[in-house]
Structure formats: structure tokens, C-alpha cells
Backbone as JSON Lines, residues from 0, in Angstrom:
{"i":0,"aa":"M","n":[121.79,117.02,125.03],"ca":[121.53,116.17,123.95],"c":[122.58,115.36,123.51]}
{"i":1,"aa":"R","n":[122.3,114.21,123.08],"ca":[123.13,113.34,122.81],"c":[123.79,113.61,121.24]}
{"i":2,"aa":"A","n":[124.92,112.85,120.99],"ca":[125.55,113.06,119.8],"c":[124.73,112.61,118.5]}
{"i":3,"aa":"Y","n":[123.83,111.36,118.75],"ca":[123.17,110.88,117.69],"c":[121.98,111.96,117.41]}
{"i":4,"aa":"R","n":[121.46,112.44,118.36],"ca":[120.4,113.52,118.15],"c":[120.95,114.81,117.1]}
{"i":5,"aa":"I","n":[122.08,115.21,117.74],"ca":[122.63,116.33,116.72],"c":[122.96,115.83,115.44]}
{"i":6,"aa":"A","n":[123.48,114.76,115.24],"ca":[123.65,114.22,113.85],"c":[122.38,114.09,112.95]}
{"i":7,"aa":"E","n":[121.38,113.77,113.72],"ca":[119.96,113.56,113.21],"c":[119.17,114.86,112.75]}
{"i":8,"aa":"L","n":[119.44,115.64,113.64],"ca":[118.67,117.02,113.67],"c":[119.69,118.01,112.92]}
{"i":9,"aa":"V","n":[120.9,117.94,112.63],"ca":[121.84,119.03,112.34],"c":[122.4,118.61,110.93]}
{"i":10,"aa":"V","n":[123.19,117.54,111.13],"ca":[124.43,116.96,110.33],"c":[123.6,116.26,109.25]}
{"i":11,"aa":"L","n":[122.64,115.36,109.62],"ca":[122.02,114.87,108.31],"c":[121.25,115.48,107.42]}
{"i":12,"aa":"P","n":[120.5,116.59,108.08],"ca":[119.66,117.43,107.06],"c":[120.59,118.58,105.98]}
{"i":13,"aa":"L","n":[121.75,118.72,106.79],"ca":[122.62,119.59,105.88],"c":[123.38,118.47,104.7]}
{"i":14,"aa":"A","n":[123.76,117.35,105.02],"ca":[124.25,116.77,104.15],"c":[123.29,116.3,103.12]}
{"i":15,"aa":"W","n":[122.08,115.92,103.45],"ca":[120.92,115.81,102.69],"c":[120.73,116.81,101.59]}
{"i":16,"aa":"G","n":[120.7,118.37,102.05],"ca":[120.6,119.35,101.35],"c":[121.71,119.86,100.36]}
{"i":17,"aa":"G","n":[123.06,119.39,101.01],"ca":[124.16,119.53,100.17],"c":[124.14,118.27,99.03]}
{"i":18,"aa":"T","n":[123.85,117.22,99.25],"ca":[123.59,116.17,98.15],"c":[122.79,116.8,97.06]}
{"i":19,"aa":"I","n":[121.65,117.13,97.48],"ca":[120.57,117.61,96.45],"c":[121.03,118.88,95.63]}
{"i":20,"aa":"L","n":[121.9,119.9,96.16],"ca":[122.36,120.78,95.62],"c":[123.6,120.53,94.51]}
{"i":21,"aa":"A","n":[124.41,119.23,95.3],"ca":[125.37,119.0,94.11],"c":[124.82,118.24,93.05]}
{"i":22,"aa":"A","n":[123.55,117.51,93.21],"ca":[123.06,116.62,92.14],"c":[122.63,117.54,91.07]}
{"i":23,"aa":"L","n":[121.92,118.75,91.54],"ca":[121.42,119.6,90.55],"c":[122.48,120.37,89.91]}
{"i":24,"aa":"Q","n":[123.54,120.37,90.43],"ca":[124.57,121.3,89.79],"c":[125.6,120.21,88.91]}
{"i":25,"aa":"T","n":[125.11,119.07,88.72],"ca":[125.82,118.26,87.51],"c":[125.4,118.43,86.22]}
{"i":26,"aa":"Q","n":[124.4,119.6,85.83],"ca":[124.05,119.88,84.73],"c":[124.93,120.7,84.17]}
{"i":27,"aa":"R","n":[126.02,121.35,85.01],"ca":[127.16,122.29,84.6],"c":[128.34,121.36,84.02]}
{"i":28,"aa":"L","n":[128.36,120.16,84.48],"ca":[129.51,119.05,84.06],"c":[129.47,118.35,82.86]}
{"i":29,"aa":"I","n":[128.41,118.53,82.22],"ca":[128.12,117.74,81.13],"c":[127.98,118.37,79.68]}
{"i":30,"aa":"G","n":[128.8,117.99,79.03],"ca":[128.97,118.72,77.44],"c":[128.07,119.69,77.01]}
{"i":31,"aa":"P","n":[127.81,119.72,75.72],"ca":[127.38,120.83,75.18],"c":[125.8,121.0,75.58]}
{"i":32,"aa":"T","n":[125.29,122.2,75.32],"ca":[123.97,122.64,75.78],"c":[123.07,122.46,74.53]}
{"i":33,"aa":"T","n":[123.02,121.41,74.08],"ca":[122.04,121.22,72.96],"c":[121.09,120.05,73.21]}
{"i":34,"aa":"H","n":[120.15,119.91,72.32],"ca":[119.28,118.54,72.54],"c":[120.06,117.6,72.18]}
{"i":35,"aa":"S","n":[120.64,116.75,72.83],"ca":[121.56,115.6,72.46],"c":[121.01,114.47,72.34]}
{"i":36,"aa":"I","n":[119.78,114.36,73.0],"ca":[119.11,113.1,72.63],"c":[117.98,113.24,71.47]}
{"i":37,"aa":"C","n":[118.36,112.71,70.25],"ca":[117.56,112.77,69.08],"c":[117.51,111.74,68.31]}
{"i":38,"aa":"G","n":[116.32,111.24,67.57],"ca":[116.17,110.22,66.77],"c":[114.81,110.33,66.1]}
{"i":39,"aa":"P","n":[114.5,109.12,65.41],"ca":[113.02,109.36,64.64],"c":[112.06,109.41,65.62]}
{"i":40,"aa":"W","n":[112.29,109.04,66.84],"ca":[111.24,109.15,67.96],"c":[111.03,110.37,68.69]}
{"i":41,"aa":"G","n":[111.93,111.45,68.27],"ca":[112.05,112.64,68.85],"c":[113.23,113.12,69.48]}
{"i":42,"aa":"C","n":[113.11,114.58,69.8],"ca":[114.25,115.13,70.49],"c":[113.97,115.4,71.88]}
{"i":43,"aa":"G","n":[114.91,115.19,72.78],"ca":[114.73,115.31,74.08],"c":[115.26,116.39,74.72]}
{"i":44,"aa":"P","n":[115.58,116.51,76.07],"ca":[116.13,117.76,76.76],"c":[117.69,117.65,76.7]}
{"i":45,"aa":"E","n":[118.26,118.65,77.18],"ca":[119.82,118.75,77.24],"c":[120.37,117.44,77.98]}
{"i":46,"aa":"T","n":[121.1,116.94,77.72],"ca":[121.72,115.73,78.56],"c":[122.04,116.1,79.9]}
{"i":47,"aa":"G","n":[122.72,117.25,80.22],"ca":[122.91,117.77,81.4],"c":[121.77,118.15,82.36]}
{"i":48,"aa":"A","n":[120.9,118.63,81.79],"ca":[119.72,118.88,82.49],"c":[118.96,117.59,82.86]}
{"i":49,"aa":"L","n":[118.83,116.61,81.98],"ca":[118.15,115.59,82.21],"c":[118.88,114.52,83.43]}
{"i":50,"aa":"V","n":[120.21,114.44,83.3],"ca":[121.12,113.62,84.32],"c":[120.89,114.51,85.75]}
{"i":51,"aa":"A","n":[121.16,115.72,85.46],"ca":[120.87,116.48,86.94],"c":[119.5,116.35,87.61]}
{"i":52,"aa":"M","n":[118.37,116.31,86.78],"ca":[116.94,116.05,87.35],"c":[116.87,114.61,88.0]}
{"i":53,"aa":"H","n":[117.45,113.58,87.04],"ca":[117.32,112.26,87.63],"c":[118.16,112.04,88.92]}
{"i":54,"aa":"L","n":[119.3,112.89,88.82],"ca":[120.23,112.55,90.0],"c":[119.57,113.64,91.33]}
{"i":55,"aa":"G","n":[118.97,114.36,90.94],"ca":[118.36,115.5,92.0],"c":[117.01,114.62,92.57]}
{"i":56,"aa":"W","n":[116.23,113.9,91.76],"ca":[115.11,113.08,92.4],"c":[115.67,111.91,93.4]}
{"i":57,"aa":"M","n":[116.79,111.41,92.9],"ca":[117.31,110.37,93.68],"c":[117.96,110.84,94.96]}
{"i":58,"aa":"A","n":[118.43,112.08,94.84],"ca":[119.04,112.74,96.21],"c":[117.96,113.14,97.26]}
{"i":59,"aa":"I","n":[116.76,113.76,96.52],"ca":[115.65,114.04,97.45],"c":[115.0,112.86,98.17]}
{"i":60,"aa":"L","n":[114.69,111.61,97.13],"ca":[113.8,110.56,97.71],"c":[114.81,109.48,98.33]}
{"i":61,"aa":"G","n":[116.07,109.2,98.18],"ca":[116.81,108.17,98.57],"c":[117.06,108.26,100.05]}
{"i":62,"aa":"P","n":[117.6,109.3,100.62],"ca":[117.91,109.14,102.01],"c":[116.73,108.9,102.8]}
{"i":63,"aa":"P","n":[115.68,109.76,102.74],"ca":[114.45,109.36,103.54],"c":[113.8,108.06,103.34]}
{"i":64,"aa":"L","n":[113.9,107.49,101.94],"ca":[113.19,106.27,101.91],"c":[114.26,105.11,102.23]}
{"i":65,"aa":"L","n":[115.41,105.26,102.42],"ca":[116.38,104.22,103.07],"c":[116.46,104.41,104.42]}
{"i":66,"aa":"Y","n":[116.72,105.58,104.95],"ca":[116.94,105.91,106.36],"c":[115.76,105.87,107.29]}
{"i":67,"aa":"L","n":[114.48,106.25,106.92],"ca":[113.41,106.36,107.82],"c":[112.92,104.95,108.17]}
{"i":68,"aa":"P","n":[112.65,103.96,107.27],"ca":[112.49,102.61,107.76],"c":[113.28,102.02,108.79]}
{"i":69,"aa":"L","n":[114.52,102.36,108.64],"ca":[115.67,101.9,109.78],"c":[115.45,102.72,111.14]}
{"i":70,"aa":"R","n":[115.27,103.97,111.12],"ca":[114.99,104.79,112.33],"c":[113.94,104.65,113.0]}
{"i":71,"aa":"M","n":[112.72,104.25,112.22],"ca":[111.58,103.99,112.67],"c":[111.34,102.57,113.06]}
{"i":72,"aa":"R","n":[112.53,101.74,112.82],"ca":[112.31,100.34,113.31],"c":[111.06,99.59,112.86]}
{"i":73,"aa":"L","n":[110.91,99.91,111.5],"ca":[109.74,99.11,110.9],"c":[110.1,97.43,110.71]}
{"i":74,"aa":"S","n":[108.92,96.82,111.02],"ca":[109.22,95.16,110.74],"c":[109.61,94.87,109.19]}
{"i":75,"aa":"P","n":[110.41,93.69,109.21],"ca":[110.74,93.55,107.93],"c":[109.31,93.51,106.92]}
{"i":76,"aa":"R","n":[108.46,92.99,107.35],"ca":[107.36,92.68,106.77],"c":[106.73,94.16,106.14]}
{"i":77,"aa":"C","n":[106.68,95.1,107.05],"ca":[106.19,96.5,106.8],"c":[107.18,97.06,105.63]}
{"i":78,"aa":"V","n":[108.56,96.85,105.99],"ca":[109.53,97.5,104.87],"c":[109.23,96.63,103.46]}
{"i":79,"aa":"G","n":[108.99,95.29,103.64],"ca":[108.84,94.48,102.36],"c":[107.43,94.97,101.65]}
{"i":80,"aa":"R","n":[106.31,95.55,102.32],"ca":[105.18,96.07,101.83],"c":[105.52,97.78,101.18]}
{"i":81,"aa":"L","n":[106.35,98.14,101.89],"ca":[106.8,99.46,101.46],"c":[107.52,99.43,100.05]}
{"i":82,"aa":"A","n":[108.53,98.47,100.05],"ca":[109.24,98.16,98.74],"c":[108.35,97.78,97.83]}
{"i":83,"aa":"A","n":[107.34,96.8,98.0],"ca":[106.37,96.31,96.91],"c":[105.55,97.59,96.28]}
{"i":84,"aa":"G","n":[105.03,98.31,97.24],"ca":[103.99,99.52,97.07],"c":[105.05,100.37,96.1]}
{"i":85,"aa":"L","n":[106.1,100.63,96.43],"ca":[106.88,101.63,95.55],"c":[107.1,101.13,94.12]}
{"i":86,"aa":"V","n":[107.53,99.93,94.06],"ca":[107.74,99.17,92.72],"c":[106.3,99.03,92.08]}
{"i":87,"aa":"A","n":[105.36,98.99,92.65],"ca":[104.05,98.87,91.96],"c":[103.73,100.03,91.32]}
{"i":88,"aa":"V","n":[103.64,101.41,92.29],"ca":[103.52,102.56,91.84],"c":[104.17,102.89,90.49]}
{"i":89,"aa":"A","n":[105.68,102.68,90.65],"ca":[106.62,103.08,89.39],"c":[106.24,102.51,88.42]}
{"i":90,"aa":"A","n":[106.03,101.03,88.48],"ca":[105.28,99.94,87.15],"c":[104.13,100.56,86.92]}
{"i":91,"aa":"A","n":[103.31,101.05,87.47],"ca":[102.08,101.41,87.03],"c":[102.39,103.0,86.19]}
{"i":92,"aa":"G","n":[103.06,103.56,86.52],"ca":[103.47,105.01,86.17],"c":[104.05,104.85,84.71]}
{"i":93,"aa":"I","n":[105.14,103.87,84.77],"ca":[105.84,103.47,83.58],"c":[104.98,102.93,82.43]}
{"i":94,"aa":"G","n":[104.16,101.97,82.94],"ca":[103.25,101.16,82.19],"c":[102.14,102.31,81.59]}
{"i":95,"aa":"A","n":[101.74,103.35,82.12],"ca":[101.0,104.41,81.78],"c":[101.7,105.43,80.52]}
{"i":96,"aa":"I","n":[102.63,105.28,80.71],"ca":[103.5,106.13,79.92],"c":[103.66,105.38,78.47]}
{"i":97,"aa":"V","n":[104.04,104.18,78.64],"ca":[104.07,103.1,77.41],"c":[102.85,102.94,76.78]}
{"i":98,"aa":"A","n":[101.64,102.83,77.57],"ca":[100.33,102.88,76.95],"c":[100.09,104.02,76.11]}
{"i":99,"aa":"W","n":[100.46,105.32,76.72],"ca":[100.18,106.58,76.19],"c":[100.7,106.54,74.75]}
{"i":100,"aa":"Q","n":[101.96,106.18,74.84],"ca":[102.86,106.11,73.51],"c":[102.29,105.28,72.3]}
{"i":101,"aa":"W","n":[101.78,104.06,72.67],"ca":[101.07,103.2,71.92],"c":[99.69,103.65,71.66]}
{"i":102,"aa":"L","n":[98.86,104.45,72.32],"ca":[97.64,104.91,72.0],"c":[97.55,106.32,71.2]}
{"i":103,"aa":"A","n":[98.55,107.17,71.52],"ca":[98.88,108.58,71.15],"c":[99.84,108.84,70.0]}
{"i":104,"aa":"W","n":[100.96,108.44,70.22],"ca":[102.07,108.46,69.41],"c":[102.01,107.61,68.14]}
{"i":105,"aa":"L","n":[101.8,106.37,68.44],"ca":[101.96,105.46,67.41],"c":[100.9,105.93,66.2]}
{"i":106,"aa":"P","n":[99.73,106.11,66.34],"ca":[98.8,106.3,65.34],"c":[99.28,107.65,64.54]}
{"i":107,"aa":"S","n":[99.91,108.51,65.19],"ca":[100.2,109.67,64.5],"c":[101.6,109.66,63.99]}
{"i":108,"aa":"A","n":[102.13,108.68,64.12],"ca":[103.7,108.72,63.33],"c":[103.72,108.1,62.18]}
{"i":109,"aa":"G","n":[104.63,108.41,61.55],"ca":[104.75,108.15,59.98],"c":[105.02,106.66,59.86]}
{"i":110,"aa":"A","n":[105.0,106.13,58.61],"ca":[105.36,104.72,58.42],"c":[106.67,104.5,58.73]}
{"i":111,"aa":"W","n":[107.52,105.44,58.51],"ca":[108.98,105.08,58.74],"c":[109.41,105.18,60.16]}
{"i":112,"aa":"A","n":[108.51,105.83,61.13],"ca":[109.13,106.07,62.38],"c":[108.25,104.95,63.17]}
{"i":113,"aa":"R","n":[107.28,104.12,62.8],"ca":[106.68,103.06,63.59],"c":[107.35,102.26,64.06]}
{"i":114,"aa":"P","n":[108.38,101.43,63.34],"ca":[109.22,100.33,63.86],"c":[110.04,100.79,65.11]}
{"i":115,"aa":"Y","n":[110.17,102.36,65.5],"ca":[110.94,102.83,66.55],"c":[109.93,102.89,67.63]}
{"i":116,"aa":"I","n":[108.93,102.13,67.76],"ca":[107.81,102.43,69.0],"c":[108.55,102.11,70.21]}
{"i":117,"aa":"W","n":[109.34,101.18,70.5],"ca":[109.75,100.85,71.8],"c":[111.0,101.81,71.97]}
{"i":118,"aa":"Q","n":[111.75,102.27,71.21],"ca":[112.98,103.37,71.48],"c":[111.82,104.48,71.85]}
{"i":119,"aa":"R","n":[110.99,104.85,71.22],"ca":[110.08,105.98,71.67],"c":[109.56,105.82,73.05]}
{"i":120,"aa":"C","n":[109.08,104.49,73.32],"ca":[108.52,104.36,74.95],"c":[109.71,104.66,75.98]}
{"i":121,"aa":"A","n":[110.97,103.93,75.75],"ca":[112.0,104.18,76.71],"c":[112.36,105.72,76.6]}
{"i":122,"aa":"F","n":[112.37,106.38,75.47],"ca":[112.62,107.74,75.43],"c":[111.65,108.45,76.13]}
{"i":123,"aa":"A","n":[110.5,108.32,76.19],"ca":[109.35,108.96,76.93],"c":[109.64,108.68,78.38]}
{"i":124,"aa":"V","n":[109.85,107.43,78.64],"ca":[110.06,107.24,80.19],"c":[111.38,107.87,80.76]}
{"i":125,"aa":"V","n":[112.32,107.83,80.02],"ca":[113.61,108.38,80.53],"c":[113.34,109.86,80.4]}
{"i":126,"aa":"T","n":[112.88,110.63,79.7],"ca":[112.66,112.1,79.6],"c":[111.48,112.54,80.34]}
{"i":127,"aa":"A","n":[110.67,111.6,81.33],"ca":[109.66,111.95,81.88],"c":[110.01,112.33,83.48]}
{"i":128,"aa":"I","n":[110.55,113.51,83.75],"ca":[111.31,113.8,84.82],"c":[110.38,114.6,85.65]}
{"i":129,"aa":"D","n":[109.23,114.9,85.27],"ca":[108.35,115.41,86.24],"c":[107.75,114.77,87.36]}
{"i":130,"aa":"L","n":[107.88,113.16,87.1],"ca":[107.5,112.34,87.95],"c":[108.69,111.31,88.04]}
{"i":131,"aa":"P","n":[109.2,111.22,89.46],"ca":[110.33,110.3,89.69],"c":[110.03,108.73,89.58]}
{"i":132,"aa":"L","n":[109.55,108.25,88.46],"ca":[109.21,106.92,88.46],"c":[110.63,105.85,88.66]}
{"i":133,"aa":"L","n":[111.54,106.32,87.64],"ca":[112.61,105.48,87.68],"c":[113.45,105.57,88.84]}
{"i":134,"aa":"Q","n":[113.3,106.67,89.61],"ca":[114.16,106.79,90.84],"c":[113.14,105.83,92.13]}
{"i":135,"aa":"V","n":[111.94,105.93,92.0],"ca":[110.99,105.15,92.8],"c":[111.31,103.57,92.46]}
{"i":136,"aa":"L","n":[111.2,103.31,91.33],"ca":[111.41,101.9,91.0],"c":[112.91,101.56,91.54]}
{"i":137,"aa":"G","n":[113.72,102.12,91.31],"ca":[115.04,101.71,91.7],"c":[115.08,101.64,93.06]}
{"i":138,"aa":"L","n":[114.63,102.87,94.01],"ca":[114.72,102.48,95.35],"c":[113.83,101.59,95.94]}
{"i":139,"aa":"G","n":[112.68,101.28,95.56],"ca":[111.74,100.08,95.71],"c":[112.56,98.94,95.79]}
{"i":140,"aa":"M","n":[113.45,98.97,94.67],"ca":[114.17,97.4,94.43],"c":[115.12,97.42,95.41]}
{"i":141,"aa":"I","n":[116.04,98.47,95.64],"ca":[116.89,98.67,96.67],"c":[116.43,98.32,98.02]}
{"i":142,"aa":"L","n":[115.5,98.77,98.55],"ca":[114.77,98.55,99.71],"c":[114.38,96.94,99.8]}
{"i":143,"aa":"A","n":[113.75,96.51,98.69],"ca":[113.42,95.0,98.84],"c":[114.85,94.14,99.0]}
{"i":144,"aa":"V","n":[115.71,94.68,98.41],"ca":[116.89,93.74,98.52],"c":[117.74,93.94,100.22]}
{"i":145,"aa":"L","n":[117.53,95.07,100.39],"ca":[118.34,95.3,101.98],"c":[117.23,94.63,102.74]}
{"i":146,"aa":"N","n":[115.8,94.64,102.52],"ca":[114.82,93.9,103.32],"c":[115.17,92.37,103.36]}
{"i":147,"aa":"R","n":[115.52,91.96,102.34],"ca":[115.73,90.34,102.17],"c":[117.04,90.03,102.79]}
{"i":148,"aa":"K","n":[117.88,90.82,102.8],"ca":[119.07,90.64,103.39],"c":[119.02,90.76,104.95]}
{"i":149,"aa":"S","n":[118.11,91.51,105.39],"ca":[117.96,91.66,106.87],"c":[117.17,90.57,107.53]}
{"i":150,"aa":"L","n":[116.07,90.11,106.43],"ca":[115.62,88.89,107.07],"c":[116.6,87.6,107.33]}
{"i":151,"aa":"R","n":[117.64,87.72,106.56],"ca":[118.56,86.69,106.8],"c":[119.41,86.95,107.9]}
{"i":152,"aa":"R","n":[119.41,88.21,108.4],"ca":[120.62,88.59,109.69],"c":[119.56,88.66,110.85]}
{"i":153,"aa":"G","n":[118.27,89.13,110.4],"ca":[117.56,89.31,111.8],"c":[117.33,90.68,112.05]}
{"i":154,"aa":"N","n":[118.01,91.53,111.32],"ca":[117.63,93.0,111.66],"c":[117.51,93.88,110.22]}
{"i":155,"aa":"F","n":[117.1,95.06,110.27],"ca":[116.78,95.77,109.0],"c":[118.24,96.35,108.71]}
{"i":156,"aa":"A","n":[118.76,95.76,107.66],"ca":[119.8,96.49,106.79],"c":[121.28,95.94,107.7]}
{"i":157,"aa":"G","n":[121.2,95.45,108.84],"ca":[122.3,95.5,109.69],"c":[122.94,96.54,110.21]}
{"i":158,"aa":"A","n":[122.27,97.62,110.22],"ca":[122.65,99.05,110.89],"c":[121.86,99.25,112.15]}
{"i":159,"aa":"A","n":[121.02,98.6,112.57],"ca":[120.41,98.83,113.91],"c":[121.14,99.05,115.15]}
{"i":160,"aa":"R","n":[122.44,98.56,115.1],"ca":[123.27,98.65,116.07],"c":[123.9,100.18,116.46]}
{"i":161,"aa":"F","n":[123.67,101.05,115.16],"ca":[124.15,102.35,115.08],"c":[123.14,103.21,115.65]}
{"i":162,"aa":"L","n":[121.77,102.86,115.94],"ca":[120.76,103.55,116.5],"c":[120.62,103.55,117.86]}
{"i":163,"aa":"P","n":[120.02,104.64,118.53],"ca":[119.86,104.37,119.83],"c":[119.05,103.47,120.41]}
{"i":164,"aa":"S","n":[119.23,102.69,121.46],"ca":[118.26,101.69,121.7],"c":[116.98,102.15,122.08]}
{"i":165,"aa":"Q","n":[116.71,103.07,122.63],"ca":[115.45,103.72,123.14],"c":[115.23,105.15,122.48]}
{"i":166,"aa":"P","n":[114.67,105.09,121.31],"ca":[114.4,106.34,120.69],"c":[113.4,107.42,121.33]}
{"i":167,"aa":"H","n":[112.24,106.86,122.04],"ca":[111.22,107.77,122.45],"c":[110.91,107.38,123.93]}
{"i":168,"aa":"G","n":[112.09,107.09,124.74],"ca":[111.79,106.85,126.0],"c":[112.03,105.37,126.41]}
{"i":169,"aa":"S","n":[112.17,105.2,127.65],"ca":[112.54,103.76,128.24],"c":[111.37,102.78,128.08]}
{"i":170,"aa":"D","n":[111.71,101.68,127.73],"ca":[110.59,100.41,127.72],"c":[109.64,100.61,128.96]}
{"i":171,"aa":"A","n":[110.06,100.89,130.17],"ca":[109.09,100.98,131.25],"c":[108.1,102.0,130.89]}
{"i":172,"aa":"N","n":[108.5,103.2,130.36],"ca":[107.66,104.28,130.29],"c":[106.57,104.08,129.32]}
{"i":173,"aa":"V","n":[106.98,103.42,128.13],"ca":[106.17,102.94,127.0],"c":[105.19,101.82,127.43]}
{"i":174,"aa":"A","n":[105.65,100.95,128.38],"ca":[104.63,99.84,128.68],"c":[103.61,100.33,129.56]}
{"i":175,"aa":"T","n":[104.03,101.47,130.66],"ca":[103.25,102.26,131.5],"c":[102.2,102.85,130.72]}
{"i":176,"aa":"A","n":[102.54,103.67,129.66],"ca":[101.69,104.35,129.02],"c":[100.61,103.53,128.01]}
{"i":177,"aa":"K","n":[100.9,102.29,127.62],"ca":[100.18,101.36,127.2],"c":[99.26,100.64,128.04]}
{"i":178,"aa":"A","n":[99.63,100.68,129.26],"ca":[98.86,99.94,130.29],"c":[97.7,100.96,130.73]}
{"i":179,"aa":"T","n":[98.13,102.22,130.86],"ca":[97.23,103.38,131.33],"c":[96.04,103.65,130.13]}
{"i":180,"aa":"E","n":[96.53,103.44,128.75],"ca":[95.71,103.67,127.7],"c":[94.53,102.43,127.85]}
{"i":181,"aa":"E","n":[95.07,101.03,127.93],"ca":[94.28,100.07,127.76],"c":[93.2,100.14,129.1]}
{"i":182,"aa":"T","n":[93.61,100.66,130.5],"ca":[92.45,100.51,131.52],"c":[91.71,101.69,131.29]}
{"i":183,"aa":"A","n":[92.12,102.91,130.71],"ca":[91.39,104.02,130.55],"c":[90.15,104.04,129.53]}
{"i":184,"aa":"S","n":[90.49,103.3,128.58],"ca":[89.32,103.22,127.35],"c":[89.13,101.66,127.19]}
{"i":185,"aa":"P","n":[87.82,101.35,127.53],"ca":[87.23,99.95,127.45],"c":[87.29,99.58,126.11]}
{"i":186,"aa":"A","n":[87.52,98.28,125.85],"ca":[87.66,97.74,124.36],"c":[86.08,97.65,123.81]}
{"i":187,"aa":"L","n":[86.03,98.15,122.47],"ca":[84.71,98.2,121.88],"c":[84.74,97.12,120.99]}
{"i":188,"aa":"D","n":[83.74,96.18,121.36],"ca":[83.53,94.91,120.49],"c":[82.43,94.86,119.6]}
């Protein structure tokens, strides 16, 4: 087994798990354990728990979303579509949360709280940690920026030189397999 395969199969998953564990342990590093985000728009969870969950989602989603397109050698067009899809899904989720605040919270809020609708919307988005909308939005934008830079350089994120040149066999084996598939199954028109 080559060193890069050992790193991919052992070292990277261990580092990924350690990063997730470290992200979730940040709740112990942050101040008092009270509802520290309060205002006329409501009270939120403990700051430490909120930060730990946001970092945890980023640690869970970040490495696969940034490494796998590189490892799979996706085309810049495919990576661009992935980035656009991530941004679109996150924007739709954030839009749904904002719409819900306008439709559900605003009519039931007192007259003194209604001027704080945008703070309430931001509060609802930031404290919605069940779905990683902010992380998906951020990772989609990071992927789009890396893809834009790679288009200028001609390779994805400039890191393709660190990957093995033939991840699934030699070109001759792949070409032979494709030729065999084409001759074995006639094209259906």
C-alpha cells in the first residue's frame, strides 16, 4: 500500500474525527452557562453550545465538501454546479426561516417588539442549529471561490499535484474497460 492510501484510509479519518470532537468541546471554553443571547426578539441557547454546534457542523461538512471534489477530480463545471447548488439550498432554507418569522412571529409580537423583526430573523437563522444552513452557505461560497481560482490556474484548487496520478488503475486498463463495454452493449437509439 502506498503512503497516500494509508493517509486517506487512516490518517484523514482520524484527523477528521479529532476535529469534530475538538469542535464540540469548545462549549466548555466559553463563559457562563446562561441564555446569553437575549433581547426583545427572544432568548437563545447558551453561547458555548451555539458556537460548538456551528463549529461541529463545519467540522463535519467542511472536509468532505472541500476534499472529495479534488479527490474525485471533478471538472470545474461540476464543482461550480455543486457550489451553486449548496448556496441555493442554503439560501432557500434561510429564506424559509425569514418568511416564517414574518408570517408567524410578527403577527403575534407586541407593538414594542415589531421594529425588531430583522433582529428576530437574524436570531432565528443563527440559532437554527438543527440544519447547517450557514455552514452550507459558507462552504458553497468557499468552493465557488476555489473553483474560480482553479479555472485561472487550470486545475482544481491547485492541489492536484498531491494526489496520485492514477487513483483507480492505469489509463490502459480504463481504456480497455471502456472499449469492452462499448463493443459488448450496442447503443440504443
